[in-house]
Amino acid sequence: MAMDVMREARRLEREGRRIVHMELGEPGAPTPRWIVEAAMAALRDGAPGYGEAAGDPTLRARIARHYLEHYGVELSSERVMVTTGSSGAFLLAFLSAFDAGARIGVTAPGYPAYLNILEALGLVAAPIEIGEETRFAPTAALIEAAHRKERLDGLLLMSPANPTGAMISSPELEKIAAFCEEAGVTLVSDEIYHGLEYEERAPTALRFWRDAIVVNSFSKYYAMTGWRLGWIVAPESLVRPIERLQQSLAICAPTLAQRVALGAFEARDGLEAIKAGYAKSRARLVERLPQIGLPRFAPPDGAFYIYADVAHLTHDSVGFCARMLEEAGVAATPGVDFDRTRGKKALRLSYAGGEAEVAEGLDRLAGWLRTSPSALSARTESFER
Ligand SMILES: Cc1ncc(COP(=O)(O)O)c(C=O)c1O
């Protein structure tokens, strides 16, 4: 639905309207200079051809070193495989770890593509509802209860999370990992928003269970969405199956992107500067949203999203976001994208687009919520096809 909102926003822009984009989780900063330069240097060396299915050995080794430097976790580079974004990593993880019909626990609210990918692969998504009671983070108790009700074969977690930004604390993640190991539940940890934490650092699931499957990406912290590059850290038993699946499904991850990504780990200063911009936008939102009438949102520990409760304004987030776009010129994603039932009373604002975009979005929203009678009345129009 975020993509549908974006399409409608672009249509309005073609009509000459100015639209503030707060619908997509895409870093708004221009492609960092070092990426452009690294890409040009790599091209001057000769256009790359196919590479090894598991990824360039130098990049795999660099990613393994990142685990040691950043998390203190020692890892053989053999267990690291480079993928076409984390999206490609999910395909490989699910296909290698599960048989058709397996039940995988996913949080609601959660990243909508999880449900679509699981369904497309003949796997069954078992939603685990999370809310204010647990700071919008799944807990070992919730997961155990879901497992007791009907056996889970796998569990898919993310922290920091999309759409909430909420993080699972270290002690809780440790408990969850221990439960999964004990109960034989395959744990897949989506760590794509690591690096984008504002209070505490997110721990990797590998710290608590060596055999967790970890998925990560160059899209978010490293601001390389369009390069389609991510990685997976798999238990030894899955390395060869994943490599063989990759050989057939993608042959290899983009080789030019792999050369460029090597430099990403040495570009901390530039990346931290981008993150400092997110931190300012986050602080501005946290301060101003309550003042303009949106006082309830999930704890924005990380990532670049605010998941706001709009139950006092609407029970039709799709219609509400449509009106907000049309009348205020602010694009946001309706909560139903992330939670098919409770999401009718929520929406997600992304602050990935940059400080100026967020400041303008807040001003427009403030004016709209103050003056527009339609901000308060449910309308039936929606983006639903
Ligand atoms: C939680 C989460 N996982 C995975 C992805 C996919 O990212 P990519 O395929 O670019 O690595 C996204 C994108 O927004 C996301 O929010």
Coordinates of C-alpha atoms and ligand atoms in Angstrom, one line a residue:
M1 CA 0.0 0.0 0.0
A2 CA 3.0 2.3 0.6
M3 CA 3.8 1.9 -3.1
D4 CA 0.1 2.7 -4.0
V5 CA 0.3 5.9 -1.9
M6 CA 3.5 6.8 -3.7
R7 CA 1.9 6.3 -7.1
E8 CA -1.0 8.5 -6.1
A9 CA 1.4 11.1 -4.7
R10 CA 3.4 11.1 -8.0
R11 CA 0.1 11.5 -10.0
L12 CA -0.6 14.7 -7.9
E13 CA 2.9 15.9 -8.5
R14 CA 2.5 15.5 -12.3
E15 CA -0.6 17.8 -11.9
G16 CA 1.8 20.4 -10.4
R17 CA 1.1 19.8 -6.7
R18 CA 3.9 19.8 -4.1
I19 CA 3.7 16.6 -2.0
V20 CA 5.7 15.9 1.1
H21 CA 6.8 12.3 1.1
M22 CA 6.5 10.5 4.4
E23 CA 5.3 7.2 2.9
L24 CA 8.4 5.3 2.0
G25 CA 11.3 3.8 4.0
E26 CA 13.9 5.1 1.5
P27 CA 16.8 7.2 2.6
G28 CA 16.2 10.7 1.0
A29 CA 19.9 11.8 1.1
P30 CA 21.5 11.9 -2.3
T31 CA 23.7 8.9 -3.1
P32 CA 26.7 9.4 -0.9
R33 CA 29.8 10.6 -2.9
W34 CA 31.9 7.7 -2.0
I35 CA 29.4 5.3 -3.6
V36 CA 29.4 7.2 -6.8
E37 CA 33.2 7.3 -6.9
A38 CA 33.6 3.7 -5.9
A39 CA 31.2 2.7 -8.7
M40 CA 33.1 4.8 -11.3
A41 CA 36.4 3.3 -10.2
A42 CA 35.0 -0.3 -10.4
L43 CA 33.6 0.4 -13.9
R44 CA 36.9 1.8 -15.0
D45 CA 38.5 -1.5 -14.0
G46 CA 36.2 -3.2 -16.4
A47 CA 32.5 -4.1 -16.4
P48 CA 31.9 -6.9 -14.0
G49 CA 30.5 -10.2 -15.1
Y50 CA 28.9 -13.0 -13.1
G51 CA 30.4 -13.6 -9.7
E52 CA 30.4 -16.5 -7.2
A53 CA 26.9 -17.5 -6.1
A54 CA 27.7 -17.0 -2.4
G55 CA 29.2 -13.6 -3.1
D56 CA 32.7 -12.1 -3.6
P57 CA 35.0 -13.7 -1.0
T58 CA 36.5 -10.4 0.0
L59 CA 33.1 -8.9 0.7
R60 CA 32.0 -12.0 2.6
A61 CA 35.2 -11.7 4.7
R62 CA 34.6 -8.0 5.3
I63 CA 31.0 -8.7 6.4
A64 CA 32.3 -11.4 8.8
R65 CA 34.8 -8.9 10.2
H66 CA 32.0 -6.4 10.7
Y67 CA 30.4 -8.9 13.1
L68 CA 33.5 -9.0 15.2
E69 CA 34.1 -5.3 15.2
H70 CA 30.5 -4.2 15.7
Y71 CA 29.0 -7.0 17.8
G72 CA 32.0 -8.9 19.2
V73 CA 30.8 -12.0 17.4
E74 CA 33.3 -14.2 15.7
L75 CA 32.1 -15.7 12.4
S76 CA 33.5 -17.7 9.6
S77 CA 33.1 -15.9 6.3
E78 CA 31.9 -19.2 4.9
R79 CA 28.6 -18.6 6.7
V80 CA 28.1 -15.2 5.1
M81 CA 26.4 -15.1 1.7
V82 CA 25.7 -12.0 -0.3
T83 CA 22.2 -11.6 -1.7
T84 CA 20.0 -9.4 -3.8
G85 CA 18.9 -7.2 -0.9
S86 CA 17.4 -8.6 2.2
S87 CA 14.4 -9.4 0.0
G88 CA 16.5 -12.0 -1.9
A89 CA 17.9 -13.2 1.4
F90 CA 14.4 -14.0 2.7
L91 CA 13.7 -16.2 -0.3
L92 CA 16.9 -18.1 0.3
A93 CA 16.3 -18.4 4.0
F94 CA 12.7 -19.6 3.8
L95 CA 13.3 -22.0 0.9
S96 CA 16.3 -23.5 2.5
A97 CA 15.0 -23.7 6.1
F98 CA 11.3 -24.6 5.7
D99 CA 9.1 -27.1 3.8
A100 CA 5.8 -26.0 2.2
G101 CA 3.1 -25.7 4.8
A102 CA 5.5 -24.7 7.7
R103 CA 4.1 -22.2 10.1
I104 CA 6.2 -19.1 10.7
G105 CA 5.4 -16.6 13.5
V106 CA 5.4 -13.0 12.4
T107 CA 4.6 -9.9 14.4
A108 CA 1.5 -7.7 13.7
P109 CA 2.1 -4.9 13.0
G110 CA 4.9 -6.0 10.8
Y111 CA 6.6 -5.6 7.4
P112 CA 3.9 -6.5 4.8
A113 CA 6.2 -8.2 2.4
Y114 CA 6.9 -11.0 4.9
L115 CA 3.3 -12.1 4.6
N116 CA 3.4 -11.9 0.8
I117 CA 6.7 -13.8 0.5
L118 CA 5.6 -16.5 2.9
E119 CA 2.3 -16.9 1.1
A120 CA 3.9 -17.0 -2.3
L121 CA 6.2 -19.8 -1.1
G122 CA 3.4 -21.9 0.3
L123 CA 4.3 -21.2 3.9
V124 CA 1.8 -20.2 6.6
A125 CA 2.2 -16.9 8.4
A126 CA 1.1 -17.1 12.1
P127 CA 0.5 -13.5 13.3
I128 CA 1.6 -12.6 16.8
E129 CA -0.1 -9.4 17.9
I130 CA 2.1 -6.9 19.7
G131 CA 1.1 -3.6 21.2
E132 CA 1.6 -1.0 23.9
E133 CA 1.7 -3.6 26.7
T134 CA 5.1 -4.8 25.5
R135 CA 6.3 -1.5 23.9
F136 CA 5.4 -3.0 20.5
A137 CA 8.1 -5.6 20.8
P138 CA 7.5 -9.4 20.8
T139 CA 8.4 -11.1 24.0
A140 CA 9.4 -14.7 24.8
A141 CA 6.2 -15.1 26.7
L142 CA 4.1 -14.1 23.7
I143 CA 6.0 -16.3 21.3
E144 CA 5.8 -19.3 23.7
A145 CA 2.0 -18.8 24.0
A146 CA 1.6 -18.7 20.2
H147 CA 3.8 -21.8 19.9
R148 CA 1.7 -23.6 22.6
K149 CA -1.5 -22.7 20.8
E150 CA -0.3 -24.1 17.5
R151 CA 3.3 -25.2 16.9
L152 CA 5.6 -22.7 15.1
D153 CA 8.2 -24.1 12.8
G154 CA 9.9 -20.8 12.4
L155 CA 9.9 -17.3 13.8
L156 CA 10.7 -14.1 11.9
L157 CA 11.8 -11.2 14.0
M158 CA 13.0 -7.7 13.3
S159 CA 14.5 -5.2 15.6
P160 CA 14.4 -2.2 15.2
A161 CA 11.1 -2.8 13.5
N162 CA 9.1 -1.6 10.6
P163 CA 6.6 0.1 11.0
T164 CA 7.1 0.9 14.7
G165 CA 10.8 1.6 15.1
A166 CA 10.5 -0.4 18.4
M167 CA 13.4 -2.6 19.5
I168 CA 13.6 -5.9 21.4
S169 CA 15.9 -5.5 24.4
S170 CA 19.0 -7.6 24.8
P171 CA 17.7 -9.7 27.7
E172 CA 14.4 -10.4 25.9
L173 CA 16.2 -11.3 22.6
E174 CA 18.3 -13.7 24.7
K175 CA 15.2 -15.3 26.1
I176 CA 13.5 -15.6 22.7
A177 CA 16.6 -17.2 21.2
A178 CA 16.9 -19.6 24.1
F179 CA 13.2 -20.6 23.7
C180 CA 13.6 -21.1 19.9
E181 CA 16.7 -23.2 20.4
E182 CA 15.0 -25.3 23.1
A183 CA 11.7 -25.7 21.2
G184 CA 13.4 -26.4 17.8
V185 CA 11.9 -23.2 16.2
T186 CA 14.1 -21.8 13.4
L187 CA 14.8 -18.2 14.2
V188 CA 15.2 -15.7 11.3
S189 CA 16.3 -12.3 12.5
D190 CA 15.8 -9.4 10.1
E191 CA 18.5 -6.9 11.2
I192 CA 18.1 -4.5 8.3
Y193 CA 17.7 -1.5 10.6
H194 CA 20.8 -2.2 12.6
G195 CA 23.0 1.0 12.7
L196 CA 19.8 3.1 12.9
E197 CA 19.3 3.0 16.7
Y198 CA 19.0 6.2 18.7
E199 CA 19.3 5.1 22.3
E200 CA 20.9 1.7 22.6
R201 CA 22.7 -0.5 20.1
A202 CA 20.6 -3.4 18.8
P203 CA 22.3 -6.8 19.5
T204 CA 22.5 -9.4 16.8
A205 CA 20.6 -12.7 17.4
L206 CA 23.9 -14.5 16.6
R207 CA 25.1 -13.3 20.0
F208 CA 22.6 -15.5 21.7
W209 CA 22.2 -18.4 19.2
R210 CA 24.9 -19.4 16.8
D211 CA 22.4 -21.1 14.6
A212 CA 20.0 -18.2 14.1
I213 CA 19.6 -17.1 10.5
V214 CA 20.4 -13.5 10.3
V215 CA 19.4 -11.3 7.3
N216 CA 20.8 -7.8 6.7
S217 CA 21.1 -5.3 3.9
F218 CA 23.0 -2.4 2.5
S219 CA 19.6 -0.6 1.9
K220 CA 19.0 1.3 5.1
Y221 CA 21.9 2.4 7.2
Y222 CA 24.2 2.2 4.2
A223 CA 21.7 4.1 2.1
M224 CA 22.1 1.8 -1.0
T225 CA 18.5 0.8 -1.7
G226 CA 18.8 0.6 -5.5
W227 CA 22.0 -1.4 -5.5
R228 CA 20.0 -4.4 -4.4
L229 CA 22.5 -5.9 -2.0
G230 CA 22.1 -7.6 1.3
W231 CA 23.5 -10.6 3.1
I232 CA 22.5 -13.7 5.1
V233 CA 24.4 -15.4 7.9
A234 CA 23.4 -19.0 8.0
P235 CA 24.1 -22.0 10.1
E236 CA 26.7 -24.3 8.5
S237 CA 24.0 -26.9 7.6
L238 CA 22.3 -24.3 5.3
V239 CA 25.3 -22.8 3.6
R240 CA 25.4 -25.3 0.7
P241 CA 21.6 -25.4 0.2
I242 CA 21.5 -21.6 0.1
E243 CA 24.4 -21.4 -2.3
R244 CA 22.7 -23.9 -4.7
L245 CA 19.4 -22.0 -4.5
Q246 CA 21.2 -18.8 -5.2
Q247 CA 22.9 -20.4 -8.3
S248 CA 19.5 -21.2 -9.7
L249 CA 17.4 -18.2 -8.5
A250 CA 19.7 -15.2 -9.0
I251 CA 23.1 -16.8 -10.2
C252 CA 24.7 -14.1 -8.0
A253 CA 24.1 -10.8 -6.3
P254 CA 25.0 -7.8 -8.5
T255 CA 28.7 -7.8 -8.9
L256 CA 29.2 -4.1 -9.4
A257 CA 27.3 -3.4 -6.2
Q258 CA 29.4 -5.9 -4.4
R259 CA 32.6 -4.0 -5.3
V260 CA 31.1 -0.8 -4.2
A261 CA 29.7 -2.2 -1.0
L262 CA 33.2 -3.1 0.3
G263 CA 33.8 0.6 0.8
A264 CA 30.5 1.0 2.8
F265 CA 32.2 -0.3 5.9
E266 CA 34.9 2.3 5.7
A267 CA 32.4 5.2 5.2
R268 CA 31.2 5.4 8.8
D269 CA 31.6 9.2 9.0
G270 CA 29.4 9.9 6.0
L271 CA 26.8 7.4 7.2
E272 CA 26.8 8.7 10.7
A273 CA 26.2 12.2 9.3
I274 CA 23.1 10.9 7.5
K275 CA 22.0 9.2 10.7
A276 CA 22.4 12.4 12.6
G277 CA 19.9 14.0 10.2
Y278 CA 17.4 11.2 11.0
A279 CA 18.0 11.7 14.7
K280 CA 17.1 15.4 14.4
S281 CA 13.9 14.6 12.4
R282 CA 13.0 12.0 15.0
A283 CA 13.4 14.4 17.9
R284 CA 11.3 17.0 16.0
L285 CA 8.5 14.5 15.4
V286 CA 8.6 13.2 19.0
E287 CA 8.2 16.8 20.2
R288 CA 5.7 18.1 17.7
L289 CA 3.4 15.2 17.0
P290 CA 1.7 15.5 20.5
Q291 CA 1.3 19.3 20.0
I292 CA -0.5 18.9 16.7
G293 CA -2.9 16.2 18.0
L294 CA -1.1 12.9 17.4
P295 CA 0.1 12.1 20.9
R296 CA 0.2 8.3 20.8
F297 CA 2.9 6.4 18.9
A298 CA 5.0 3.3 19.4
P299 CA 8.5 3.9 20.9
P300 CA 10.7 5.0 18.0
D301 CA 13.8 3.3 19.2
G302 CA 15.3 2.9 15.8
A303 CA 14.8 2.8 12.0
F304 CA 13.1 5.9 10.6
Y305 CA 9.4 5.4 11.2
I306 CA 6.7 6.7 13.6
Y307 CA 3.7 4.4 13.9
A308 CA 0.9 6.7 15.2
D309 CA -2.4 5.7 16.7
V310 CA -5.1 7.8 15.0
A311 CA -8.1 6.0 16.6
H312 CA -9.3 9.4 18.0
L313 CA -9.5 10.7 14.4
T314 CA -10.5 7.7 12.2
H315 CA -11.2 4.0 12.1
D316 CA -10.4 4.0 8.4
S317 CA -6.7 4.7 8.0
V318 CA -6.9 4.2 4.2
G319 CA -9.5 6.9 3.7
F320 CA -7.7 9.1 6.2
C321 CA -4.4 8.9 4.4
A322 CA -6.1 9.5 1.1
R323 CA -7.6 12.7 2.5
M324 CA -4.3 13.7 4.1
L325 CA -2.6 13.3 0.7
E326 CA -5.3 15.1 -1.3
E327 CA -5.9 18.0 1.1
A328 CA -2.6 18.4 3.1
G329 CA -0.3 17.2 0.4
V330 CA 1.4 14.8 2.9
A331 CA 1.8 11.2 1.9
A332 CA 1.8 8.6 4.7
T333 CA 1.1 4.9 4.8
P334 CA -2.1 3.5 6.3
G335 CA -1.7 1.1 9.2
V336 CA -3.6 -1.7 7.4
D337 CA -0.5 -2.3 5.4
F338 CA 1.2 -3.5 8.5
D339 CA -1.7 -4.9 10.6
R340 CA -4.8 -5.9 8.6
T341 CA -7.2 -5.4 11.5
R342 CA -5.9 -3.0 14.1
G343 CA -4.1 -1.0 11.4
K344 CA -7.4 0.7 10.5
K345 CA -6.6 3.0 13.4
A346 CA -3.0 3.7 12.7
L347 CA -0.6 5.2 10.2
R348 CA 3.1 5.2 9.5
L349 CA 5.1 8.3 9.0
S350 CA 8.6 7.8 7.6
Y351 CA 11.3 10.4 8.4
A352 CA 13.8 8.9 6.0
G353 CA 13.2 11.7 3.5
G354 CA 15.3 14.3 5.3
E355 CA 14.9 17.1 7.8
A356 CA 13.3 19.7 5.5
E357 CA 10.7 17.2 4.3
V358 CA 9.8 16.3 7.8
A359 CA 9.6 19.9 9.0
E360 CA 7.3 20.8 6.1
G361 CA 5.2 17.7 6.6
L362 CA 4.7 18.6 10.2
D363 CA 3.6 22.2 9.4
R364 CA 1.2 20.9 6.8
L365 CA -0.2 18.3 9.1
A366 CA -0.6 20.8 11.9
G367 CA -2.6 23.1 9.7
W368 CA -4.7 20.3 8.3
L369 CA -5.6 18.7 11.6
R370 CA -6.5 22.2 13.0
T371 CA -8.6 23.5 10.2
S372 CA -9.9 20.7 8.0
P373 CA -13.3 19.3 9.0
S374 CA -12.7 16.3 6.8
A375 CA -9.6 15.4 8.9
L376 CA -12.2 14.3 11.5
S377 CA -14.8 12.6 9.3
A378 CA -14.4 9.2 7.8
R379 CA -14.7 9.0 4.1
T380 CA -15.1 5.9 2.0
E381 CA -12.6 6.7 -0.8
S382 CA -9.5 4.5 -0.5
F383 CA -6.5 3.4 -2.4
E384 CA -7.8 -0.2 -2.3
R385 CA -8.1 -1.6 -5.8
Ligands
LIG1 C1 11.9 -4.8 7.8 C2 12.3 -4.8 6.4 N1 13.0 -5.9 5.9 C3 13.4 -5.9 4.6 C4 13.2 -4.9 3.7 C5 13.6 -5.0 2.3 O1 14.8 -4.3 2.0 P1 15.9 -4.7 0.9 O2 15.4 -5.7 0.0 O3 16.1 -3.4 0.2 O4 17.1 -5.1 1.6 C6 12.5 -3.7 4.2 C7 12.3 -2.6 3.3 O5 11.7 -1.6 3.6 C8 12.1 -3.7 5.5 O6 11.5 -2.6 6.1

